[in-house]
PDB file of C-alpha atoms and ligand atoms in Angstrom:
ATOM      1  CA  MET A 685      63.335 -37.157 -31.323  1.00  0.00           C
ATOM      2  CA  LEU A 686      63.672 -33.601 -31.635  1.00  0.00           C
ATOM      3  CA  SER A 687      60.810 -32.311 -33.412  1.00  0.00           C
ATOM      4  CA  SER A 688      60.642 -31.900 -37.220  1.00  0.00           C
ATOM      5  CA  LEU A 689      60.683 -27.785 -36.813  1.00  0.00           C
ATOM      6  CA  ARG A 690      64.118 -27.962 -34.731  1.00  0.00           C
ATOM      7  CA  LEU A 691      65.837 -30.454 -37.322  1.00  0.00           C
ATOM      8  CA  THR A 692      65.097 -28.462 -40.176  1.00  0.00           C
ATOM      9  CA  THR A 693      66.316 -25.360 -38.339  1.00  0.00           C
ATOM     10  CA  ASP A 694      69.858 -27.615 -37.340  1.00  0.00           C
ATOM     11  CA  LEU A 695      69.923 -28.680 -40.937  1.00  0.00           C
ATOM     12  CA  ARG A 696      70.396 -25.404 -42.302  1.00  0.00           C
ATOM     13  CA  THR A 697      72.933 -24.309 -39.788  1.00  0.00           C
ATOM     14  CA  ALA A 698      74.548 -27.771 -40.992  1.00  0.00           C
ATOM     15  CA  VAL A 699      74.059 -26.381 -44.780  1.00  0.00           C
ATOM     16  CA  ALA A 700      75.117 -22.764 -43.947  1.00  0.00           C
ATOM     17  CA  GLY A 701      77.901 -24.337 -42.107  1.00  0.00           C
ATOM     18  CA  GLY A 702      79.395 -26.113 -43.999  1.00  0.00           C
ATOM     19  CA  GLU A 703      78.677 -29.417 -41.927  1.00  0.00           C
ATOM     20  CA  LEU A 704      77.121 -32.235 -44.425  1.00  0.00           C
ATOM     21  CA  SER A 705      79.460 -34.354 -46.020  1.00  0.00           C
ATOM     22  CA  VAL A 706      79.433 -36.762 -48.912  1.00  0.00           C
ATOM     23  CA  ALA A 707      79.244 -40.734 -49.149  1.00  0.00           C
ATOM     24  CA  TYR A 708      80.085 -42.545 -52.796  1.00  0.00           C
ATOM     25  CA  GLN A 709      78.853 -46.060 -53.512  1.00  0.00           C
ATOM     26  CA  GLY A 710      80.126 -48.056 -56.311  1.00  0.00           C
ATOM     27  CA  GLN A 711      77.937 -48.599 -59.204  1.00  0.00           C
ATOM     28  CA  TYR A 712      79.357 -51.834 -61.526  1.00  0.00           C
ATOM     29  CA  ASP A 713      79.201 -52.931 -65.678  1.00  0.00           C
ATOM     30  CA  LEU A 714      77.837 -56.270 -65.806  1.00  0.00           C
ATOM     31  CA  GLY A 715      78.973 -57.476 -69.065  1.00  0.00           C
ATOM     32  CA  ALA A 716      76.189 -59.927 -69.554  1.00  0.00           C
ATOM     33  CA  THR A 717      78.704 -63.059 -70.275  1.00  0.00           C
ATOM     34  CA  ALA A 718      80.660 -61.521 -66.920  1.00  0.00           C
ATOM     35  CA  GLU A 719      80.709 -64.785 -64.306  1.00  0.00           C
ATOM     36  CA  THR A 720      79.703 -63.139 -60.773  1.00  0.00           C
ATOM     37  CA  GLY A 721      83.083 -63.404 -59.180  1.00  0.00           C
ATOM     38  CA  ASP A 722      84.555 -60.965 -62.059  1.00  0.00           C
ATOM     39  CA  THR A 723      82.019 -58.715 -61.703  1.00  0.00           C
ATOM     40  CA  LEU A 724      82.489 -59.037 -58.066  1.00  0.00           C
ATOM     41  CA  ALA A 725      86.236 -58.373 -57.857  1.00  0.00           C
ATOM     42  CA  ALA A 726      85.953 -55.007 -60.823  1.00  0.00           C
ATOM     43  CA  VAL A 727      86.172 -51.249 -59.747  1.00  0.00           C
ATOM     44  CA  PRO A 728      83.140 -48.884 -60.117  1.00  0.00           C
ATOM     45  CA  ALA A 729      82.249 -47.806 -63.090  1.00  0.00           C
ATOM     46  CA  SER A 730      80.994 -44.624 -61.613  1.00  0.00           C
ATOM     47  CA  VAL A 731      80.064 -43.579 -57.822  1.00  0.00           C
ATOM     48  CA  GLU A 732      76.468 -42.705 -56.691  1.00  0.00           C
ATOM     49  CA  ALA A 733      77.070 -39.123 -54.169  1.00  0.00           C
ATOM     50  CA  LEU A 734      74.874 -39.705 -51.980  1.00  0.00           C
ATOM     51  CA  CYS A 735      74.701 -36.751 -48.885  1.00  0.00           C
ATOM     52  CA  ARG A 736      75.483 -37.399 -45.957  1.00  0.00           C
ATOM     53  CA  TRP A 737      74.677 -35.382 -41.912  1.00  0.00           C
ATOM     54  CA  ARG A 738      75.595 -36.763 -38.609  1.00  0.00           C
ATOM     55  CA  HIS A 739      73.496 -34.013 -36.102  1.00  0.00           C
ATOM     56  CA  PRO A 740      75.800 -33.123 -33.342  1.00  0.00           C
ATOM     57  CA  GLU A 741      73.226 -34.388 -30.861  1.00  0.00           C
ATOM     58  CA  GLN A 742      71.356 -37.276 -32.431  1.00  0.00           C
ATOM     59  CA  GLY A 743      74.509 -38.298 -34.464  1.00  0.00           C
ATOM     60  CA  PRO A 744      73.490 -39.486 -38.064  1.00  0.00           C
ATOM     61  CA  ILE A 745      70.342 -38.729 -39.809  1.00  0.00           C
ATOM     62  CA  SER A 746      68.642 -40.869 -42.728  1.00  0.00           C
ATOM     63  CA  PRO A 747      68.596 -38.533 -46.030  1.00  0.00           C
ATOM     64  CA  GLU A 748      64.924 -40.325 -46.637  1.00  0.00           C
ATOM     65  CA  VAL A 749      64.602 -38.158 -43.090  1.00  0.00           C
ATOM     66  CA  PHE A 750      66.406 -35.070 -44.110  1.00  0.00           C
ATOM     67  CA  ILE A 751      66.141 -34.178 -47.702  1.00  0.00           C
ATOM     68  CA  PRO A 752      62.114 -34.125 -47.409  1.00  0.00           C
ATOM     69  CA  LEU A 753      63.177 -31.602 -44.471  1.00  0.00           C
ATOM     70  CA  ALA A 754      65.386 -29.562 -46.816  1.00  0.00           C
ATOM     71  CA  GLU A 755      62.575 -30.027 -49.981  1.00  0.00           C
ATOM     72  CA  ARG A 756      59.781 -28.578 -47.875  1.00  0.00           C
ATOM     73  CA  GLY A 757      61.740 -25.832 -46.235  1.00  0.00           C
ATOM     74  CA  GLY A 758      62.967 -24.656 -49.455  1.00  0.00           C
ATOM     75  CA  PHE A 759      66.625 -25.607 -49.326  1.00  0.00           C
ATOM     76  CA  LEU A 760      67.174 -28.784 -51.110  1.00  0.00           C
ATOM     77  CA  ASP A 761      68.917 -26.840 -53.971  1.00  0.00           C
ATOM     78  CA  GLU A 762      71.524 -25.685 -51.511  1.00  0.00           C
ATOM     79  CA  VAL A 763      71.823 -29.358 -50.407  1.00  0.00           C
ATOM     80  CA  ASP A 764      72.272 -30.608 -53.949  1.00  0.00           C
ATOM     81  CA  GLY A 765      74.425 -27.685 -54.960  1.00  0.00           C
ATOM     82  CA  TYR A 766      77.184 -28.402 -52.173  1.00  0.00           C
ATOM     83  CA  VAL A 767      76.719 -32.344 -52.535  1.00  0.00           C
ATOM     84  CA  PHE A 768      77.438 -31.170 -56.830  1.00  0.00           C
ATOM     85  CA  SER A 769      80.282 -29.429 -55.979  1.00  0.00           C
ATOM     86  CA  ARG A 770      82.019 -31.808 -53.313  1.00  0.00           C
ATOM     87  CA  ALA A 771      81.718 -34.858 -55.227  1.00  0.00           C
ATOM     88  CA  ALA A 772      83.275 -32.845 -58.668  1.00  0.00           C
ATOM     89  CA  GLU A 773      86.399 -31.541 -56.741  1.00  0.00           C
ATOM     90  CA  GLN A 774      86.466 -35.071 -55.570  1.00  0.00           C
ATOM     91  CA  ILE A 775      85.867 -36.841 -59.213  1.00  0.00           C
ATOM     92  CA  SER A 776      88.146 -34.640 -60.779  1.00  0.00           C
ATOM     93  CA  GLU A 777      91.043 -35.527 -57.769  1.00  0.00           C
ATOM     94  CA  TRP A 778      90.735 -39.159 -58.752  1.00  0.00           C
ATOM     95  CA  ARG A 779      90.213 -38.844 -62.788  1.00  0.00           C
ATOM     96  CA  ASP A 780      94.016 -36.885 -62.161  1.00  0.00           C
ATOM     97  CA  GLY A 781      94.694 -39.473 -60.112  1.00  0.00           C
ATOM     98  CA  GLY A 782      94.608 -41.587 -63.539  1.00  0.00           C
ATOM     99  CA  HIS A 783      91.160 -43.630 -62.070  1.00  0.00           C
ATOM    100  CA  ASP A 784      88.471 -43.644 -64.763  1.00  0.00           C
ATOM    101  CA  VAL A 785      85.429 -43.374 -62.730  1.00  0.00           C
ATOM    102  CA  GLY A 786      82.018 -41.484 -63.442  1.00  0.00           C
ATOM    103  CA  PHE A 787      80.421 -39.589 -60.765  1.00  0.00           C
ATOM    104  CA  ALA A 788      75.812 -39.523 -60.171  1.00  0.00           C
ATOM    105  CA  VAL A 789      73.959 -37.120 -58.136  1.00  0.00           C
ATOM    106  CA  ASN A 790      70.539 -36.704 -56.427  1.00  0.00           C
ATOM    107  CA  VAL A 791      68.504 -34.014 -58.081  1.00  0.00           C
ATOM    108  CA  SER A 792      65.423 -33.260 -57.293  1.00  0.00           C
ATOM    109  CA  PRO A 793      63.444 -32.432 -60.622  1.00  0.00           C
ATOM    110  CA  ALA A 794      61.817 -29.242 -59.033  1.00  0.00           C
ATOM    111  CA  HIS A 795      64.845 -27.539 -58.917  1.00  0.00           C
ATOM    112  CA  PHE A 796      65.419 -28.166 -62.499  1.00  0.00           C
ATOM    113  CA  SER A 797      65.944 -24.380 -63.795  1.00  0.00           C
ATOM    114  CA  SER A 798      68.635 -22.887 -66.781  1.00  0.00           C
ATOM    115  CA  ARG A 799      70.709 -21.586 -63.368  1.00  0.00           C
ATOM    116  CA  TYR A 800      71.060 -25.262 -62.450  1.00  0.00           C
ATOM    117  CA  ALA A 801      72.094 -26.581 -66.041  1.00  0.00           C
ATOM    118  CA  ASP A 802      74.493 -23.149 -66.450  1.00  0.00           C
ATOM    119  CA  ALA A 803      76.235 -23.401 -62.855  1.00  0.00           C
ATOM    120  CA  VAL A 804      76.668 -27.364 -63.758  1.00  0.00           C
ATOM    121  CA  MET A 805      78.509 -26.419 -66.584  1.00  0.00           C
ATOM    122  CA  ILE A 806      80.474 -24.029 -65.487  1.00  0.00           C
ATOM    123  CA  ARG A 807      81.459 -25.921 -62.813  1.00  0.00           C
ATOM    124  CA  LEU A 808      82.733 -28.832 -64.762  1.00  0.00           C
ATOM    125  CA  ASP A 809      84.258 -26.598 -67.016  1.00  0.00           C
ATOM    126  CA  GLU A 810      86.202 -25.673 -63.685  1.00  0.00           C
ATOM    127  CA  LEU A 811      87.194 -28.651 -63.163  1.00  0.00           C
ATOM    128  CA  ASP A 812      88.288 -29.677 -66.698  1.00  0.00           C
ATOM    129  CA  LEU A 813      85.740 -32.597 -66.034  1.00  0.00           C
ATOM    130  CA  ASP A 814      84.448 -34.105 -69.003  1.00  0.00           C
ATOM    131  CA  PRO A 815      80.231 -33.910 -69.119  1.00  0.00           C
ATOM    132  CA  ALA A 816      80.074 -37.366 -69.810  1.00  0.00           C
ATOM    133  CA  ALA A 817      81.358 -38.183 -66.218  1.00  0.00           C
ATOM    134  CA  LEU A 818      78.682 -36.616 -64.814  1.00  0.00           C
ATOM    135  CA  THR A 819      75.325 -38.175 -64.358  1.00  0.00           C
ATOM    136  CA  VAL A 820      72.418 -36.464 -62.733  1.00  0.00           C
ATOM    137  CA  GLU A 821      69.825 -38.491 -61.336  1.00  0.00           C
ATOM    138  CA  ILE A 822      66.117 -36.907 -61.079  1.00  0.00           C
ATOM    139  CA  THR A 823      63.554 -39.312 -59.146  1.00  0.00           C
ATOM    140  CA  GLU A 824      61.006 -41.001 -60.922  1.00  0.00           C
ATOM    141  CA  ALA A 825      57.896 -40.079 -58.829  1.00  0.00           C
ATOM    142  CA  PRO A 826      57.706 -36.325 -60.198  1.00  0.00           C
ATOM    143  CA  LEU A 827      58.078 -36.692 -63.610  1.00  0.00           C
ATOM    144  CA  PRO A 828      54.467 -36.584 -65.131  1.00  0.00           C
ATOM    145  CA  GLN A 829      54.701 -33.085 -63.313  1.00  0.00           C
ATOM    146  CA  LEU A 830      57.781 -32.116 -65.282  1.00  0.00           C
ATOM    147  CA  ARG A 831      57.241 -28.492 -66.315  1.00  0.00           C
ATOM    148  CA  ALA A 832      58.560 -26.724 -69.578  1.00  0.00           C
ATOM    149  CA  PRO A 833      61.152 -24.866 -67.389  1.00  0.00           C
ATOM    150  CA  MET A 834      62.241 -28.064 -66.238  1.00  0.00           C
ATOM    151  CA  LEU A 835      62.459 -30.318 -69.270  1.00  0.00           C
ATOM    152  CA  SER A 836      64.342 -27.484 -71.126  1.00  0.00           C
ATOM    153  CA  ALA A 837      67.012 -27.731 -68.632  1.00  0.00           C
ATOM    154  CA  ILE A 838      67.542 -31.717 -68.768  1.00  0.00           C
ATOM    155  CA  GLU A 839      67.414 -31.153 -72.241  1.00  0.00           C
ATOM    156  CA  SER A 840      70.965 -28.611 -72.433  1.00  0.00           C
ATOM    157  CA  LEU A 841      72.780 -30.764 -69.828  1.00  0.00           C
ATOM    158  CA  HIS A 842      71.704 -33.992 -72.232  1.00  0.00           C
ATOM    159  CA  GLN A 843      72.615 -32.372 -74.906  1.00  0.00           C
ATOM    160  CA  ALA A 844      76.233 -30.844 -73.752  1.00  0.00           C
ATOM    161  CA  GLY A 845      76.684 -34.843 -73.132  1.00  0.00           C
ATOM    162  CA  VAL A 846      75.648 -34.882 -69.052  1.00  0.00           C
ATOM    163  CA  THR A 847      73.879 -38.670 -68.829  1.00  0.00           C
ATOM    164  CA  ILE A 848      70.050 -38.148 -67.898  1.00  0.00           C
ATOM    165  CA  SER A 849      69.023 -40.563 -65.474  1.00  0.00           C
ATOM    166  CA  VAL A 850      65.539 -41.299 -64.204  1.00  0.00           C
ATOM    167  CA  ASP A 851      66.084 -43.090 -60.604  1.00  0.00           C
ATOM    168  CA  ASP A 852      64.085 -45.104 -58.458  1.00  0.00           C
ATOM    169  CA  PHE A 853      62.135 -46.466 -61.937  1.00  0.00           C
ATOM    170  CA  ALA A 854      59.735 -48.906 -60.406  1.00  0.00           C
ATOM    171  CA  ALA A 855      57.298 -49.724 -62.871  1.00  0.00           C
ATOM    172  CA  SER A 856      53.935 -47.969 -60.914  1.00  0.00           C
ATOM    173  CA  ASP A 857      52.753 -44.770 -61.634  1.00  0.00           C
ATOM    174  CA  THR A 858      55.618 -43.462 -64.755  1.00  0.00           C
ATOM    175  CA  THR A 859      54.930 -46.110 -67.547  1.00  0.00           C
ATOM    176  CA  VAL A 860      57.915 -46.937 -70.297  1.00  0.00           C
ATOM    177  CA  ALA A 861      56.063 -44.855 -72.455  1.00  0.00           C
ATOM    178  CA  MET A 862      56.209 -41.577 -70.830  1.00  0.00           C
ATOM    179  CA  LEU A 863      60.064 -42.023 -70.498  1.00  0.00           C
ATOM    180  CA  GLU A 864      59.930 -42.039 -74.054  1.00  0.00           C
ATOM    181  CA  SER A 865      59.358 -38.529 -74.770  1.00  0.00           C
ATOM    182  CA  LEU A 866      61.968 -37.753 -72.100  1.00  0.00           C
ATOM    183  CA  PRO A 867      65.796 -36.199 -73.262  1.00  0.00           C
ATOM    184  CA  ILE A 868      67.134 -39.384 -70.794  1.00  0.00           C
ATOM    185  CA  ASP A 869      70.187 -41.755 -71.101  1.00  0.00           C
ATOM    186  CA  GLU A 870      69.590 -43.901 -68.186  1.00  0.00           C
ATOM    187  CA  VAL A 871      66.930 -45.811 -66.564  1.00  0.00           C
ATOM    188  CA  LYS A 872      67.335 -46.920 -62.575  1.00  0.00           C
ATOM    189  CA  LEU A 873      65.255 -49.675 -61.096  1.00  0.00           C
ATOM    190  CA  ASP A 874      64.600 -49.087 -57.442  1.00  0.00           C
ATOM    191  CA  ARG A 875      65.807 -51.579 -55.394  1.00  0.00           C
ATOM    192  CA  SER A 876      61.853 -53.253 -55.099  1.00  0.00           C
ATOM    193  CA  LEU A 877      61.528 -53.812 -58.602  1.00  0.00           C
ATOM    194  CA  THR A 878      65.742 -55.427 -58.792  1.00  0.00           C
ATOM    195  CA  GLN A 879      64.735 -57.749 -55.444  1.00  0.00           C
ATOM    196  CA  ARG A 880      61.268 -59.601 -57.081  1.00  0.00           C
ATOM    197  CA  VAL A 881      62.009 -62.324 -58.562  1.00  0.00           C
ATOM    198  CA  ASP A 882      58.148 -63.017 -59.911  1.00  0.00           C
ATOM    199  CA  ALA A 883      57.437 -63.294 -63.719  1.00  0.00           C
ATOM    200  CA  ALA A 884      55.656 -60.313 -63.671  1.00  0.00           C
ATOM    201  CA  ALA A 885      58.783 -58.098 -62.889  1.00  0.00           C
ATOM    202  CA  ASP A 886      60.934 -60.495 -65.594  1.00  0.00           C
ATOM    203  CA  ASP A 887      58.451 -58.746 -67.626  1.00  0.00           C
ATOM    204  CA  ALA A 888      58.460 -55.091 -66.262  1.00  0.00           C
ATOM    205  CA  ILE A 889      62.081 -55.337 -66.632  1.00  0.00           C
ATOM    206  CA  ALA A 890      62.324 -56.771 -69.715  1.00  0.00           C
ATOM    207  CA  THR A 891      59.884 -53.913 -70.900  1.00  0.00           C
ATOM    208  CA  VAL A 892      62.170 -51.575 -70.211  1.00  0.00           C
ATOM    209  CA  VAL A 893      65.584 -53.146 -71.336  1.00  0.00           C
ATOM    210  CA  GLU A 894      64.120 -53.323 -74.872  1.00  0.00           C
ATOM    211  CA  THR A 895      62.774 -49.826 -74.983  1.00  0.00           C
ATOM    212  CA  SER A 896      66.050 -49.124 -73.080  1.00  0.00           C
ATOM    213  CA  ALA A 897      68.295 -51.078 -76.018  1.00  0.00           C
ATOM    214  CA  GLY A 898      65.725 -49.509 -78.297  1.00  0.00           C
ATOM    215  CA  HIS A 899      66.880 -46.007 -77.325  1.00  0.00           C
ATOM    216  CA  GLY A 900      70.437 -46.624 -76.531  1.00  0.00           C
ATOM    217  CA  TRP A 901      69.752 -45.692 -72.978  1.00  0.00           C
ATOM    218  CA  ARG A 902      71.480 -47.745 -69.959  1.00  0.00           C
ATOM    219  CA  VAL A 903      69.501 -49.982 -67.848  1.00  0.00           C
ATOM    220  CA  VAL A 904      71.054 -49.700 -64.091  1.00  0.00           C
ATOM    221  CA  ALA A 905      69.808 -52.404 -61.118  1.00  0.00           C
ATOM    222  CA  GLU A 906      69.368 -50.803 -57.506  1.00  0.00           C
ATOM    223  CA  GLY A 907      69.425 -52.847 -54.429  1.00  0.00           C
ATOM    224  CA  ILE A 908      71.434 -55.969 -55.186  1.00  0.00           C
ATOM    225  CA  GLU A 909      72.433 -57.106 -52.309  1.00  0.00           C
ATOM    226  CA  THR A 910      72.834 -60.922 -52.789  1.00  0.00           C
ATOM    227  CA  ILE A 911      74.311 -63.043 -55.357  1.00  0.00           C
ATOM    228  CA  ALA A 912      70.754 -64.218 -56.245  1.00  0.00           C
ATOM    229  CA  ASP A 913      70.241 -60.469 -57.259  1.00  0.00           C
ATOM    230  CA  LEU A 914      73.109 -59.839 -59.067  1.00  0.00           C
ATOM    231  CA  ALA A 915      72.732 -63.514 -61.105  1.00  0.00           C
ATOM    232  CA  ARG A 916      69.451 -61.819 -61.967  1.00  0.00           C
ATOM    233  CA  ALA A 917      70.375 -58.572 -62.991  1.00  0.00           C
ATOM    234  CA  VAL A 918      72.792 -60.286 -65.734  1.00  0.00           C
ATOM    235  CA  ALA A 919      69.951 -62.330 -66.665  1.00  0.00           C
ATOM    236  CA  ARG A 920      67.739 -59.250 -67.279  1.00  0.00           C
ATOM    237  CA  GLY A 921      69.978 -57.564 -68.937  1.00  0.00           C
ATOM    238  CA  CYS A 922      71.148 -54.632 -67.102  1.00  0.00           C
ATOM    239  CA  ASP A 923      73.732 -53.094 -67.763  1.00  0.00           C
ATOM    240  CA  ARG A 924      75.224 -51.879 -64.657  1.00  0.00           C
ATOM    241  CA  GLY A 925      74.009 -52.712 -60.934  1.00  0.00           C
ATOM    242  CA  GLN A 926      74.372 -51.096 -56.938  1.00  0.00           C
ATOM    243  CA  GLY A 927      73.862 -52.342 -53.848  1.00  0.00           C
ATOM    244  CA  TYR A 928      75.731 -53.525 -50.624  1.00  0.00           C
ATOM    245  CA  LEU A 929      76.122 -56.949 -52.068  1.00  0.00           C
ATOM    246  CA  TRP A 930      80.070 -54.562 -53.236  1.00  0.00           C
ATOM    247  CA  GLY A 931      79.919 -52.337 -50.350  1.00  0.00           C
ATOM    248  CA  MET A 932      77.963 -49.703 -48.429  1.00  0.00           C
ATOM    249  CA  PRO A 933      77.739 -45.805 -49.417  1.00  0.00           C
ATOM    250  CA  LEU A 934      82.055 -45.409 -47.951  1.00  0.00           C
ATOM    251  CA  THR A 935      83.993 -41.956 -47.093  1.00  0.00           C
ATOM    252  CA  ALA A 936      86.687 -40.386 -49.856  1.00  0.00           C
ATOM    253  CA  ASP A 937      89.062 -41.962 -48.084  1.00  0.00           C
ATOM    254  CA  ALA A 938      87.632 -45.249 -47.969  1.00  0.00           C
ATOM    255  CA  MET A 939      86.957 -45.197 -51.495  1.00  0.00           C
ATOM    256  CA  SER A 940      90.388 -43.850 -52.539  1.00  0.00           C
ATOM    257  CA  GLY A 941      91.074 -47.288 -51.610  1.00  0.00           C
ATOM    258  CA  VAL A 942      88.445 -48.839 -53.717  1.00  0.00           C
ATOM    259  CA  LEU A 943      89.584 -47.280 -56.552  1.00  0.00           C
ATOM    260  CA  ARG A 944      93.602 -48.231 -56.149  1.00  0.00           C
ATOM    261  CA  GLY A 945      91.717 -51.719 -55.240  1.00  0.00           C
ATOM    262  CA  VAL A 946      93.084 -52.332 -51.940  1.00  0.00           C
ATOM    263  CA  GLY A 947      89.740 -50.839 -50.075  1.00  0.00           C
ATOM    264  CA  PRO A 948      86.854 -52.903 -48.938  1.00  0.00           C
ATOM    265  CA  ALA A 949      86.057 -56.273 -50.864  1.00  0.00           C
ATOM    266  CA  ALA A 950      82.824 -56.843 -51.235  1.00  0.00           C
ATOM    267  CA  VAL A 951      81.117 -57.393 -48.383  1.00  0.00           C
TER     268      VAL A 951
HETATM  269  P1  C2E B1501      68.922 -42.775 -54.021  1.00  0.00           P
HETATM  270  O1  C2E B1501      69.340 -41.685 -54.941  1.00  0.00           O
HETATM  271  O2  C2E B1501      67.916 -44.141 -54.794  1.00  0.00           O
HETATM  272  O3  C2E B1501      70.271 -43.826 -53.472  1.00  0.00           O
HETATM  273  C1  C2E B1501      70.457 -44.878 -53.540  1.00  0.00           C
HETATM  274  C2  C2E B1501      69.835 -45.351 -51.609  1.00  0.00           C
HETATM  275  O4  C2E B1501      69.787 -46.957 -51.535  1.00  0.00           O
HETATM  276  C3  C2E B1501      70.868 -44.854 -50.676  1.00  0.00           C
HETATM  277  O5  C2E B1501      70.397 -44.782 -49.654  1.00  0.00           O
HETATM  278  C4  C2E B1501      71.481 -46.074 -50.945  1.00  0.00           C
HETATM  279  O6  C2E B1501      72.584 -46.119 -49.796  1.00  0.00           O
HETATM  280  C5  C2E B1501      71.286 -47.456 -50.007  1.00  0.00           C
HETATM  281  N1  C2E B1501      71.069 -47.990 -50.977  1.00  0.00           N
HETATM  282  C6  C2E B1501      72.339 -48.852 -51.950  1.00  0.00           C
HETATM  283  N2  C2E B1501      72.510 -50.177 -52.053  1.00  0.00           N
HETATM  284  C7  C2E B1501      71.885 -50.551 -51.453  1.00  0.00           C
HETATM  285  C8  C2E B1501      70.883 -52.347 -51.450  1.00  0.00           C
HETATM  286  O7  C2E B1501      71.603 -53.035 -51.251  1.00  0.00           O
HETATM  287  N3  C2E B1501      70.103 -52.451 -50.537  1.00  0.00           N
HETATM  288  C9  C2E B1501      68.752 -51.208 -50.103  1.00  0.00           C
HETATM  289  N4  C2E B1501      68.370 -51.524 -49.007  1.00  0.00           N
HETATM  290  N5  C2E B1501      69.830 -49.795 -49.692  1.00  0.00           N
HETATM  291  C10 C2E B1501      70.881 -49.807 -50.789  1.00  0.00           C
HETATM  292  P2  C2E B1501      70.922 -43.416 -48.891  1.00  0.00           P
HETATM  293  O8  C2E B1501      72.088 -42.903 -49.268  1.00  0.00           O
HETATM  294  O9  C2E B1501      69.910 -43.232 -47.433  1.00  0.00           O
HETATM  295  O10 C2E B1501      69.953 -41.854 -48.950  1.00  0.00           O
HETATM  296  C11 C2E B1501      68.404 -42.249 -50.030  1.00  0.00           C
HETATM  297  C12 C2E B1501      67.809 -40.997 -50.783  1.00  0.00           C
HETATM  298  O11 C2E B1501      67.609 -40.238 -50.935  1.00  0.00           O
HETATM  299  C13 C2E B1501      67.928 -41.223 -51.919  1.00  0.00           C
HETATM  300  O12 C2E B1501      67.982 -42.487 -52.513  1.00  0.00           O
HETATM  301  C14 C2E B1501      67.998 -39.857 -52.651  1.00  0.00           C
HETATM  302  O13 C2E B1501      66.599 -39.951 -52.984  1.00  0.00           O
HETATM  303  C15 C2E B1501      68.365 -38.976 -51.193  1.00  0.00           C
HETATM  304  N6  C2E B1501      69.621 -38.385 -50.955  1.00  0.00           N
HETATM  305  C16 C2E B1501      70.202 -39.117 -50.507  1.00  0.00           C
HETATM  306  N7  C2E B1501      71.188 -38.111 -51.263  1.00  0.00           N
HETATM  307  C17 C2E B1501      70.720 -37.137 -51.584  1.00  0.00           C
HETATM  308  C18 C2E B1501      70.886 -35.517 -52.338  1.00  0.00           C
HETATM  309  O14 C2E B1501      72.177 -35.172 -52.537  1.00  0.00           O
HETATM  310  N8  C2E B1501      70.078 -34.724 -53.010  1.00  0.00           N
HETATM  311  C19 C2E B1501      68.879 -35.483 -53.032  1.00  0.00           C
HETATM  312  N9  C2E B1501      67.941 -34.494 -53.867  1.00  0.00           N
HETATM  313  N10 C2E B1501      68.451 -36.704 -52.746  1.00  0.00           N
HETATM  314  C20 C2E B1501      69.386 -37.817 -52.296  1.00  0.00           C
HETATM  315 MG1   MG B1502      70.019 -41.982 -56.542  1.00  0.00          MG
HETATM  316 MG1   MG B1503      67.137 -44.722 -56.180  1.00  0.00          MG
END
């Protein structure tokens, strides 16, 4: 295995050389009364854009490994910027082709700034993309440390109609009460919470769903792997679901097939 230092250097080269790619994973509407079969057959309402890196010697490296390297190396904003641009172009192409699909990108809150918010709005405008088509997912963990300039960038995107999502919500350090003061539109339940079957998880999710209903936030259940996970997410009142039950993150070509209804069926 290569050292972190070497991997970071190689990652910098890959970013500069345009060697990263983007995979897309569907997010599906879960009508509270939907039959599981109908939900599985549906086309995605939105897709999450996930960064991919194939190292020339080591092959695919997980984002769980390279995202922290880019963060520590101080160039995660370049990675996030690349994924946003690539995904925005792709979504524009799909929407021009008649597919009414939204997209979500992951952004480290540490890089939120008015410059970031302006760049996003300019690019959406250039591509003639409705800001409502975009969701920006910010990770739950650092929320309590959000500083004023980051909050104002989030606020300006939210005001412009971009959906602001809190990713990986696991009912641990961040409480629902902490979310209430933020200009958000969506909460994504971490798979560690979605997959729990105990009464405490039911209660935690009920609190999120009730609070979200009061604020008009969407609740997305991540990590739906089985029919039982799906049925639980529907019973718990989640609005959307994402997970391996529908399929793995796909290349743009493979996702085009899914949108046309001819791609890989649910796994
Ligand atoms: P995330 O944003 O929570 O994305 C969901 C992750 O869960 C993805 O992992 C996805 O492949 C995986 N996943 C989806 N469905 C299931 C399921 O049913 N079961 C399980 N066990 N996993 C599922 P991935 O692509 O490896 O990304 C990991 C994390 O890396 C992401 O978590 C996100 O925090 C980060 N990441 C990925 N791309 C980017 C990016 O462009 N920018 C930033 N800042 N972070 C990124
Ligand atoms: Mg995410
Ligand atoms: Mg997540």
